[in-house]
Amino acid sequence: MAHEPLTQEEVLLEGFLALDTPEGFRAELIEGEIVVTPPPDGDHEKYISRVVRQVIRRSRIDMDFSGNKGLKLASGGVCPKNHAIPDVTFGPVGLDLFGAADPWMPCAGVAMVLEVTSTKPQADRETKRRCYAREGIPLYLLIDRETSMVTLFSEPEGHDYLRSLKRSFGDPLPLPEPFAFDLDTADFI
């Protein structure tokens, strides 16, 4: 039986989904590029811990979180569907987003994603930001270790976020609903 030939995008996606990365590494397919990231260093994990602890304790509504949860995102241009793994994904407890979720889950109900820059900071600053905006994820929190800044992107429209609020490490960053508290960045310094 004859089969339709696979497109270049389908071959890339199949190859990506078949990858067997070494333990601790993570692979993502972002705007047509396979990106493999090594295990994070201690400072990277410190920033994540500080944010997660505040979100769990201080958010107006109870939040669940998942570290390194695979998300299926809308494609950009001619590339296949993007597959990103944010450092942290937050969703309201009442939605139970992570219970029984597939390894690569859709983004419906995700309240915020968090990225801490590491080996490829431009991917976090630009490429992933565009991917999250295209999918309509309401909030993208970026902790940029090179610039010692924390940025909250909001109001996704098209391929980007309409608003961004940037603070230096040490200054509080207001998080809107459903979080509704000022993120303390004093111990990011």
PDB file of C-alpha atoms in Angstrom:
ATOM      1  CA  MET A   1       0.000   0.000   0.000  1.00  0.00           C
ATOM      2  CA  ALA A   2       1.379   3.373  -1.005  1.00  0.00           C
ATOM      3  CA  HIS A   3       1.753   6.066   1.650  1.00  0.00           C
ATOM      4  CA  GLU A   4       1.981   9.783   1.203  1.00  0.00           C
ATOM      5  CA  PRO A   5       5.586  10.901   1.710  1.00  0.00           C
ATOM      6  CA  LEU A   6       6.263  12.681   4.981  1.00  0.00           C
ATOM      7  CA  THR A   7       6.943  16.386   4.889  1.00  0.00           C
ATOM      8  CA  GLN A   8      10.210  17.731   6.269  1.00  0.00           C
ATOM      9  CA  GLU A   9       8.263  19.059   9.272  1.00  0.00           C
ATOM     10  CA  GLU A  10       6.720  15.635   9.961  1.00  0.00           C
ATOM     11  CA  VAL A  11      10.129  13.941   9.723  1.00  0.00           C
ATOM     12  CA  LEU A  12      11.563  16.496  12.178  1.00  0.00           C
ATOM     13  CA  LEU A  13       8.690  15.992  14.627  1.00  0.00           C
ATOM     14  CA  GLU A  14       8.915  12.184  14.435  1.00  0.00           C
ATOM     15  CA  GLY A  15      12.691  12.320  14.944  1.00  0.00           C
ATOM     16  CA  PHE A  16      12.267  14.651  17.902  1.00  0.00           C
ATOM     17  CA  LEU A  17       9.612  12.484  19.570  1.00  0.00           C
ATOM     18  CA  ALA A  18      11.860   9.413  19.154  1.00  0.00           C
ATOM     19  CA  LEU A  19      14.868  11.046  20.881  1.00  0.00           C
ATOM     20  CA  ASP A  20      16.326   9.269  23.886  1.00  0.00           C
ATOM     21  CA  THR A  21      18.145  11.995  25.833  1.00  0.00           C
ATOM     22  CA  PRO A  22      20.644  11.166  28.580  1.00  0.00           C
ATOM     23  CA  GLU A  23      19.332  11.211  32.158  1.00  0.00           C
ATOM     24  CA  GLY A  24      18.861  14.755  33.453  1.00  0.00           C
ATOM     25  CA  PHE A  25      18.941  16.334  29.992  1.00  0.00           C
ATOM     26  CA  ARG A  26      15.829  17.655  28.315  1.00  0.00           C
ATOM     27  CA  ALA A  27      15.026  18.013  24.647  1.00  0.00           C
ATOM     28  CA  GLU A  28      12.642  20.577  23.170  1.00  0.00           C
ATOM     29  CA  LEU A  29      11.484  21.334  19.641  1.00  0.00           C
ATOM     30  CA  ILE A  30      11.318  25.108  19.351  1.00  0.00           C
ATOM     31  CA  GLU A  31      10.582  26.853  16.049  1.00  0.00           C
ATOM     32  CA  GLY A  32      12.036  24.024  13.993  1.00  0.00           C
ATOM     33  CA  GLU A  33      15.185  23.516  16.098  1.00  0.00           C
ATOM     34  CA  ILE A  34      15.839  20.624  18.467  1.00  0.00           C
ATOM     35  CA  VAL A  35      17.382  22.062  21.626  1.00  0.00           C
ATOM     36  CA  VAL A  36      18.989  19.750  24.195  1.00  0.00           C
ATOM     37  CA  THR A  37      19.696  21.284  27.599  1.00  0.00           C
ATOM     38  CA  PRO A  38      22.026  19.801  30.245  1.00  0.00           C
ATOM     39  CA  PRO A  39      20.975  19.425  33.887  1.00  0.00           C
ATOM     40  CA  PRO A  40      20.689  22.820  35.653  1.00  0.00           C
ATOM     41  CA  ASP A  41      23.149  24.243  38.152  1.00  0.00           C
ATOM     42  CA  GLY A  42      22.314  25.056  41.766  1.00  0.00           C
ATOM     43  CA  ASP A  43      21.609  28.766  41.268  1.00  0.00           C
ATOM     44  CA  HIS A  44      19.125  27.949  38.509  1.00  0.00           C
ATOM     45  CA  GLU A  45      17.239  25.699  40.917  1.00  0.00           C
ATOM     46  CA  LYS A  46      17.470  28.276  43.744  1.00  0.00           C
ATOM     47  CA  TYR A  47      15.540  30.849  41.701  1.00  0.00           C
ATOM     48  CA  ILE A  48      12.878  28.289  40.840  1.00  0.00           C
ATOM     49  CA  SER A  49      12.522  27.265  44.478  1.00  0.00           C
ATOM     50  CA  ARG A  50      12.136  30.884  45.626  1.00  0.00           C
ATOM     51  CA  VAL A  51       9.363  31.576  43.106  1.00  0.00           C
ATOM     52  CA  VAL A  52       7.480  28.302  43.660  1.00  0.00           C
ATOM     53  CA  ARG A  53       7.521  28.744  47.428  1.00  0.00           C
ATOM     54  CA  GLN A  54       6.045  32.258  47.146  1.00  0.00           C
ATOM     55  CA  VAL A  55       3.390  31.204  44.631  1.00  0.00           C
ATOM     56  CA  ILE A  56       2.248  28.304  46.823  1.00  0.00           C
ATOM     57  CA  ARG A  57       2.145  30.439  49.982  1.00  0.00           C
ATOM     58  CA  ARG A  58       0.883  33.765  48.652  1.00  0.00           C
ATOM     59  CA  SER A  59      -1.287  33.312  45.548  1.00  0.00           C
ATOM     60  CA  ARG A  60      -4.867  34.452  45.813  1.00  0.00           C
ATOM     61  CA  ILE A  61      -6.030  31.065  44.516  1.00  0.00           C
ATOM     62  CA  ASP A  62      -4.333  27.736  45.188  1.00  0.00           C
ATOM     63  CA  MET A  63      -1.840  26.794  42.489  1.00  0.00           C
ATOM     64  CA  ASP A  64      -0.383  23.496  41.372  1.00  0.00           C
ATOM     65  CA  PHE A  65       2.993  23.478  39.707  1.00  0.00           C
ATOM     66  CA  SER A  66       4.985  21.098  37.603  1.00  0.00           C
ATOM     67  CA  GLY A  67       8.703  21.286  36.965  1.00  0.00           C
ATOM     68  CA  ASN A  68       9.815  20.329  33.485  1.00  0.00           C
ATOM     69  CA  LYS A  69       6.317  19.477  32.154  1.00  0.00           C
ATOM     70  CA  GLY A  70       6.155  19.041  28.388  1.00  0.00           C
ATOM     71  CA  LEU A  71       3.778  21.459  26.644  1.00  0.00           C
ATOM     72  CA  LYS A  72       2.477  21.243  23.078  1.00  0.00           C
ATOM     73  CA  LEU A  73       2.486  24.722  21.569  1.00  0.00           C
ATOM     74  CA  ALA A  74       1.238  26.225  18.326  1.00  0.00           C
ATOM     75  CA  SER A  75       3.683  26.165  15.447  1.00  0.00           C
ATOM     76  CA  GLY A  76       5.414  29.277  14.224  1.00  0.00           C
ATOM     77  CA  GLY A  77       5.795  29.680  10.495  1.00  0.00           C
ATOM     78  CA  VAL A  78       6.690  26.467   8.666  1.00  0.00           C
ATOM     79  CA  CYS A  79       7.989  24.545  11.680  1.00  0.00           C
ATOM     80  CA  PRO A  80       6.027  21.660  13.201  1.00  0.00           C
ATOM     81  CA  LYS A  81       4.100  21.974  16.433  1.00  0.00           C
ATOM     82  CA  ASN A  82       6.486  23.243  19.111  1.00  0.00           C
ATOM     83  CA  HIS A  83       7.232  21.111  22.144  1.00  0.00           C
ATOM     84  CA  ALA A  84       8.609  23.152  25.056  1.00  0.00           C
ATOM     85  CA  ILE A  85       9.480  22.215  28.609  1.00  0.00           C
ATOM     86  CA  PRO A  86       9.253  25.288  30.861  1.00  0.00           C
ATOM     87  CA  ASP A  87      11.259  25.225  34.063  1.00  0.00           C
ATOM     88  CA  VAL A  88       7.913  25.542  35.892  1.00  0.00           C
ATOM     89  CA  THR A  89       4.287  25.505  34.772  1.00  0.00           C
ATOM     90  CA  PHE A  90       1.573  26.841  37.115  1.00  0.00           C
ATOM     91  CA  GLY A  91      -2.136  26.065  36.970  1.00  0.00           C
ATOM     92  CA  PRO A  92      -5.057  26.492  39.374  1.00  0.00           C
ATOM     93  CA  VAL A  93      -5.487  23.502  41.705  1.00  0.00           C
ATOM     94  CA  GLY A  94      -9.183  23.334  40.808  1.00  0.00           C
ATOM     95  CA  LEU A  95      -8.338  22.517  37.177  1.00  0.00           C
ATOM     96  CA  ASP A  96      -6.096  19.541  38.057  1.00  0.00           C
ATOM     97  CA  LEU A  97      -4.062  20.151  34.878  1.00  0.00           C
ATOM     98  CA  PHE A  98      -1.284  17.731  35.677  1.00  0.00           C
ATOM     99  CA  GLY A  99      -3.331  14.766  36.909  1.00  0.00           C
ATOM    100  CA  ALA A 100      -3.459  12.123  34.154  1.00  0.00           C
ATOM    101  CA  ALA A 101      -1.766  14.513  31.699  1.00  0.00           C
ATOM    102  CA  ASP A 102       0.175  13.061  28.787  1.00  0.00           C
ATOM    103  CA  PRO A 103       3.946  13.643  28.704  1.00  0.00           C
ATOM    104  CA  TRP A 104       3.240  16.463  26.224  1.00  0.00           C
ATOM    105  CA  MET A 105       0.068  18.216  27.343  1.00  0.00           C
ATOM    106  CA  PRO A 106      -1.950  21.049  25.808  1.00  0.00           C
ATOM    107  CA  CYS A 107      -1.727  24.492  27.422  1.00  0.00           C
ATOM    108  CA  ALA A 108      -5.421  25.069  28.184  1.00  0.00           C
ATOM    109  CA  GLY A 109      -5.710  26.314  31.768  1.00  0.00           C
ATOM    110  CA  VAL A 110      -2.016  27.118  32.281  1.00  0.00           C
ATOM    111  CA  ALA A 111      -1.834  30.341  34.325  1.00  0.00           C
ATOM    112  CA  MET A 112       1.894  31.072  34.046  1.00  0.00           C
ATOM    113  CA  VAL A 113       5.164  29.564  32.888  1.00  0.00           C
ATOM    114  CA  LEU A 114       8.543  30.338  34.436  1.00  0.00           C
ATOM    115  CA  GLU A 115      11.938  30.178  32.761  1.00  0.00           C
ATOM    116  CA  VAL A 116      15.334  30.829  34.331  1.00  0.00           C
ATOM    117  CA  THR A 117      18.066  31.561  31.791  1.00  0.00           C
ATOM    118  CA  SER A 118      20.766  28.950  31.461  1.00  0.00           C
ATOM    119  CA  THR A 119      22.984  27.767  28.602  1.00  0.00           C
ATOM    120  CA  LYS A 120      20.920  29.361  25.798  1.00  0.00           C
ATOM    121  CA  PRO A 121      19.483  32.604  27.237  1.00  0.00           C
ATOM    122  CA  GLN A 122      18.298  33.932  23.852  1.00  0.00           C
ATOM    123  CA  ALA A 123      15.927  30.980  23.555  1.00  0.00           C
ATOM    124  CA  ASP A 124      14.285  31.985  26.861  1.00  0.00           C
ATOM    125  CA  ARG A 125      14.298  35.716  26.042  1.00  0.00           C
ATOM    126  CA  GLU A 126      12.912  35.477  22.529  1.00  0.00           C
ATOM    127  CA  THR A 127      12.062  32.110  21.004  1.00  0.00           C
ATOM    128  CA  LYS A 128      10.199  30.591  23.936  1.00  0.00           C
ATOM    129  CA  ARG A 129       8.508  33.915  24.646  1.00  0.00           C
ATOM    130  CA  ARG A 130       7.045  33.890  21.136  1.00  0.00           C
ATOM    131  CA  CYS A 131       5.949  30.250  21.501  1.00  0.00           C
ATOM    132  CA  TYR A 132       4.184  30.903  24.811  1.00  0.00           C
ATOM    133  CA  ALA A 133       2.493  34.022  23.418  1.00  0.00           C
ATOM    134  CA  ARG A 134       1.269  32.211  20.279  1.00  0.00           C
ATOM    135  CA  GLU A 135      -0.324  29.585  22.516  1.00  0.00           C
ATOM    136  CA  GLY A 136      -2.042  32.284  24.606  1.00  0.00           C
ATOM    137  CA  ILE A 137      -0.374  31.465  27.941  1.00  0.00           C
ATOM    138  CA  PRO A 138      -1.466  34.492  30.012  1.00  0.00           C
ATOM    139  CA  LEU A 139       1.787  35.100  31.918  1.00  0.00           C
ATOM    140  CA  TYR A 140       5.432  34.352  31.205  1.00  0.00           C
ATOM    141  CA  LEU A 141       7.901  35.015  34.034  1.00  0.00           C
ATOM    142  CA  LEU A 142      11.544  35.221  32.957  1.00  0.00           C
ATOM    143  CA  ILE A 143      14.402  35.304  35.428  1.00  0.00           C
ATOM    144  CA  ASP A 144      17.451  36.500  33.507  1.00  0.00           C
ATOM    145  CA  ARG A 145      20.617  35.648  35.401  1.00  0.00           C
ATOM    146  CA  GLU A 146      22.954  37.471  32.983  1.00  0.00           C
ATOM    147  CA  THR A 147      21.169  40.811  33.361  1.00  0.00           C
ATOM    148  CA  SER A 148      20.029  40.303  36.996  1.00  0.00           C
ATOM    149  CA  MET A 149      16.478  41.168  35.910  1.00  0.00           C
ATOM    150  CA  VAL A 150      13.095  39.533  36.307  1.00  0.00           C
ATOM    151  CA  THR A 151      10.464  40.221  33.629  1.00  0.00           C
ATOM    152  CA  LEU A 152       6.767  39.421  33.555  1.00  0.00           C
ATOM    153  CA  PHE A 153       5.262  39.226  30.073  1.00  0.00           C
ATOM    154  CA  SER A 154       1.471  39.507  29.862  1.00  0.00           C
ATOM    155  CA  GLU A 155      -1.386  40.007  27.403  1.00  0.00           C
ATOM    156  CA  PRO A 156      -0.410  37.532  24.680  1.00  0.00           C
ATOM    157  CA  GLU A 157      -1.435  38.527  21.171  1.00  0.00           C
ATOM    158  CA  GLY A 158      -0.224  36.889  18.008  1.00  0.00           C
ATOM    159  CA  HIS A 159       3.464  36.098  18.208  1.00  0.00           C
ATOM    160  CA  ASP A 160       4.329  38.115  21.321  1.00  0.00           C
ATOM    161  CA  TYR A 161       3.128  39.669  24.544  1.00  0.00           C
ATOM    162  CA  LEU A 162       1.780  43.213  24.476  1.00  0.00           C
ATOM    163  CA  ARG A 163       3.063  44.102  27.951  1.00  0.00           C
ATOM    164  CA  SER A 164       6.213  43.485  29.911  1.00  0.00           C
ATOM    165  CA  LEU A 165       7.152  44.597  33.391  1.00  0.00           C
ATOM    166  CA  LYS A 166      10.839  44.422  34.286  1.00  0.00           C
ATOM    167  CA  ARG A 167      12.498  44.714  37.688  1.00  0.00           C
ATOM    168  CA  SER A 168      16.075  44.424  38.908  1.00  0.00           C
ATOM    169  CA  PHE A 169      16.881  41.624  41.304  1.00  0.00           C
ATOM    170  CA  GLY A 170      16.002  42.925  44.764  1.00  0.00           C
ATOM    171  CA  ASP A 171      12.921  44.898  43.649  1.00  0.00           C
ATOM    172  CA  PRO A 172       9.418  43.442  44.066  1.00  0.00           C
ATOM    173  CA  LEU A 173       7.536  42.433  40.920  1.00  0.00           C
ATOM    174  CA  PRO A 174       3.728  42.626  41.045  1.00  0.00           C
ATOM    175  CA  LEU A 175       2.017  39.477  39.766  1.00  0.00           C
ATOM    176  CA  PRO A 176      -1.592  40.013  38.602  1.00  0.00           C
ATOM    177  CA  GLU A 177      -4.608  37.761  39.161  1.00  0.00           C
ATOM    178  CA  PRO A 178      -4.897  34.875  39.756  1.00  0.00           C
ATOM    179  CA  PHE A 179      -1.681  35.302  41.774  1.00  0.00           C
ATOM    180  CA  ALA A 180      -2.272  38.845  43.083  1.00  0.00           C
ATOM    181  CA  PHE A 181       0.871  39.430  45.132  1.00  0.00           C
ATOM    182  CA  ASP A 182       4.248  41.119  44.813  1.00  0.00           C
ATOM    183  CA  LEU A 183       7.005  38.618  44.032  1.00  0.00           C
ATOM    184  CA  ASP A 184       9.896  39.240  46.415  1.00  0.00           C
ATOM    185  CA  THR A 185      13.208  39.059  44.520  1.00  0.00           C
ATOM    186  CA  ALA A 186      15.459  40.193  47.380  1.00  0.00           C
ATOM    187  CA  ASP A 187      17.131  36.808  47.733  1.00  0.00           C
ATOM    188  CA  PHE A 188      17.821  36.584  43.975  1.00  0.00           C
ATOM    189  CA  ILE A 189      20.842  38.824  44.591  1.00  0.00           C
TER     190      ILE A 189
END
